[in-house]
Amino acid sequence: MTRKNAKKTVTSKKKQTIEYSVKKAEASTKIVAAPLKSTLLAQLEKARLANPFDTLGLIKNVESTGYLLRVWLPDAKAVEFVALDDSKLAGKLIQVYEAGLFEINLPDMTEVFVYKLTVTYANATHQVIDPYQFHDIAFEGLSTLHEAPQNVYHTLGAQLKETVVNDVAVSGVRFIVYAPNASSVSLISEHNFWNGQHHPMQKSWCGHWVLFVPGLSAGCAYKYELKDAGGHRLPHKADPVGFQAEQYPSHASIVVDHDKYQWNDQAWQASQVGDKRFAPMSIYEVHLGSWKRKHEDGVERMLTYRELAEELLPYLLGMGYTHLEVMPISEFPFDGSWGYQPVGLFAATSRFGDADDLKYFIDQCHQVGLGIIIDWVPAHFPADPHGLARFDGTPLYEYEDPRRGWHPDWNSYIYDFGRDNVRQFLVASALIWLDKFHVDGLRVDAVASMLYWDYSREEGEWVPNVDGGNHNYEAISLLKWFNEEVYSQYPHAMTIAEESTAFAGVSKPTFEGGLGFGFKWNMGWMHDSLNYMSQDPMYRKYHHHEMTFAMVYHYNEHFILPLSHDEVVHGKKSLLDKMPGDEWQSAANLRAYMGYMFGHPGKKLNFMGGEFAQSHEWNHDHSLDWDLLDYEKHKGQQKLISDLNHFYKTNPAMYESDYQPEGFEWLDHSDDHNSIISFVRYNLDKSQYVICVSNFTPVPRQMYRIAVDEVGHYEVVINTDSEYYWGSNYQMGEQMGVFISEAHPWQGKEHSIVVNLPPLSTVYLKRKGA
């Protein structure tokens, strides 16, 4: 009878009605270690047993007939067993080794049975179902693990399972962890006193260690105790595929029931059709821990996921944003990393609540019509001892050569993107957010650092690829596969690359030779435009090209225009503080800049605080300065961003043709003397258009002529200089802000209008009735 036959039901005629006793088992109360090999005892005591299924549980008795029931329960004083079916098998095990090894011979047994144990300790008695009688379910899924990347989180980690043996249903948690070079692995948890002696795991044929523990349920905290190939104990490890984790100091993994939460976003999911390139996208980037904090007992505390759903989402809805981008929420140990040093790639950080709390937050986003994007971070691999670093005593997940496996900028490891186990692991860690958490998009951080071997390295500090170049073919292949998996399984999701170089085809499909991302951050536009805006207006004419150059390469990629968290930290100053001039001029500069950004082709992203002109740099340890909204200057900025968002997403000319050359036309990109830039945005069929004009000097421009496409009346629909935004409300001419076209050829068109451009402003004009 093999262990694989354990599910066979004991037939009626074979069912035993004998109650086994100590005498029937032919055992004595005397400790007898003679039948056991001393090596086994040493392995059990030192938590170095790698094959517990061969030596523990109900095993075929090789020295006589029947079976031997052997259990290892450190510090137990007495152990009894009882069968869980109706065979009435029961008996008392004999302590054969004082450290906690118990046995009973069952010479008349011809079939295996399912049993539970009553364990007596010095001051307590517990009932447990022995985990070493469940072989099949422990290994379940391993043979198909590599058939699809999502099988990683369907199989590995802590999975809630139920098995039926001999008509007896047993529920518990099945643990599987990959550690091929470990000599032994033990499950340690709050249920076994974090003692590696209690639950040695079984090594599989493919390097995974397995164990099914009956009776455990969601909420259980656990870790793994590993010994390296030499038998040396490593730091206790969190589960690489753990779905939740405790915070410092334990960093223990938590068993999660991912099927418990009941989603209510079916209407949102059904609405997510169509190509995102032709849809409006105004993204609010937020750091959940510092957007707003609550004062309690004299200290600030972070809001929970559910509190954020109550406060953040109505705010964004009122502001007119279409998407929320959350800085990394994969579990991370250090607050100061902002989440960019993740240790738990499959776990939502528990700083703000549990996994279901995050699901509720995302569910509420969808129910109010907000898409949610999260940062996925495969470029950072922190060296925290409880994480993946040297997981089984070897570089299991990282490149071994420090010239490839150590990042000098971040003092962290780099994933070995060429290993199959790492590739499966990383792609699965992306898919789980789309699957279990229903996120709408993944923004991939620091893509450039993955693409190039020489990224941030000097000559001699990196190893070329097989062709002698600096491209990391393995990372390129991984990113392509990642995008293919996302778009094939979740066609209405999107992927976004933060990529700071001119690497070709980042946002082109892989079948066209690209990396396959849906969108790419335009870091060049961000750098150039912020540099331009930081100049004294007197000198901007010498930097005029910095505001126009992005259109030279704009159609090479599907760009998002980012003003992210990276631009308002580490001495770079807040957006408002970057702007030159006195108090009024700096605010006017920022308003004009935001108007230009919303008019420029490309989707939009703004970091929290920018929408109300946060004065100080962002500090992750504190709330944004919401009290600034007591002042008209800041309320004006907030009102402008709200109006820009609402105008943007209700006028297809502002977004439909972001990536179509026919959707944009320069009116004048060369008026550097006046520092004025003007262009037209069209929708796809050119039935609608918006004229955008920016004056980046504090000098009003009287009688400024602007070409128009058609005869008609043109009205101002956005003016960043409006008194509603704390502007000067400079009179632009004509009555009620309406301008009548003239048959005056200008800028290549047959008609034009004449306006008085306000100082430091951006204005949008539309033909009335269009």
PDB file of C-alpha atoms in Angstrom, residues 37 69 181 269 348-349 373 423 488 631 648 652 731 735:
ATOM      1  CA  LYS A  37      18.697   5.474  13.365  1.00  0.00           C
ATOM      2  CA  LEU A  69       2.363   5.345  13.250  1.00  0.00           C
ATOM      3  CA  ASN A 181      19.630  24.505  -2.614  1.00  0.00           C
ATOM      4  CA  GLN A 269     -15.434  46.014 -15.700  1.00  0.00           C
ATOM      5  CA  ALA A 348      -0.539  44.387  -0.376  1.00  0.00           C
ATOM      6  CA  THR A 349       1.107  46.405   2.378  1.00  0.00           C
ATOM      7  CA  ILE A 373      -2.952  52.138 -11.558  1.00  0.00           C
ATOM      8  CA  ARG A 423      10.817  35.161 -14.773  1.00  0.00           C
ATOM      9  CA  SER A 488      -3.519  38.639 -23.614  1.00  0.00           C
ATOM     10  CA  TYR A 631      -5.628  81.141   0.933  1.00  0.00           C
ATOM     11  CA  TYR A 648     -10.080  67.979 -20.898  1.00  0.00           C
ATOM     12  CA  PRO A 652     -12.427  64.913 -27.459  1.00  0.00           C
ATOM     13  CA  GLN A 731      -8.958  92.074 -20.441  1.00  0.00           C
ATOM     14  CA  GLN A 735     -16.895  91.808 -25.646  1.00  0.00           C
TER      15      GLN A 735
END
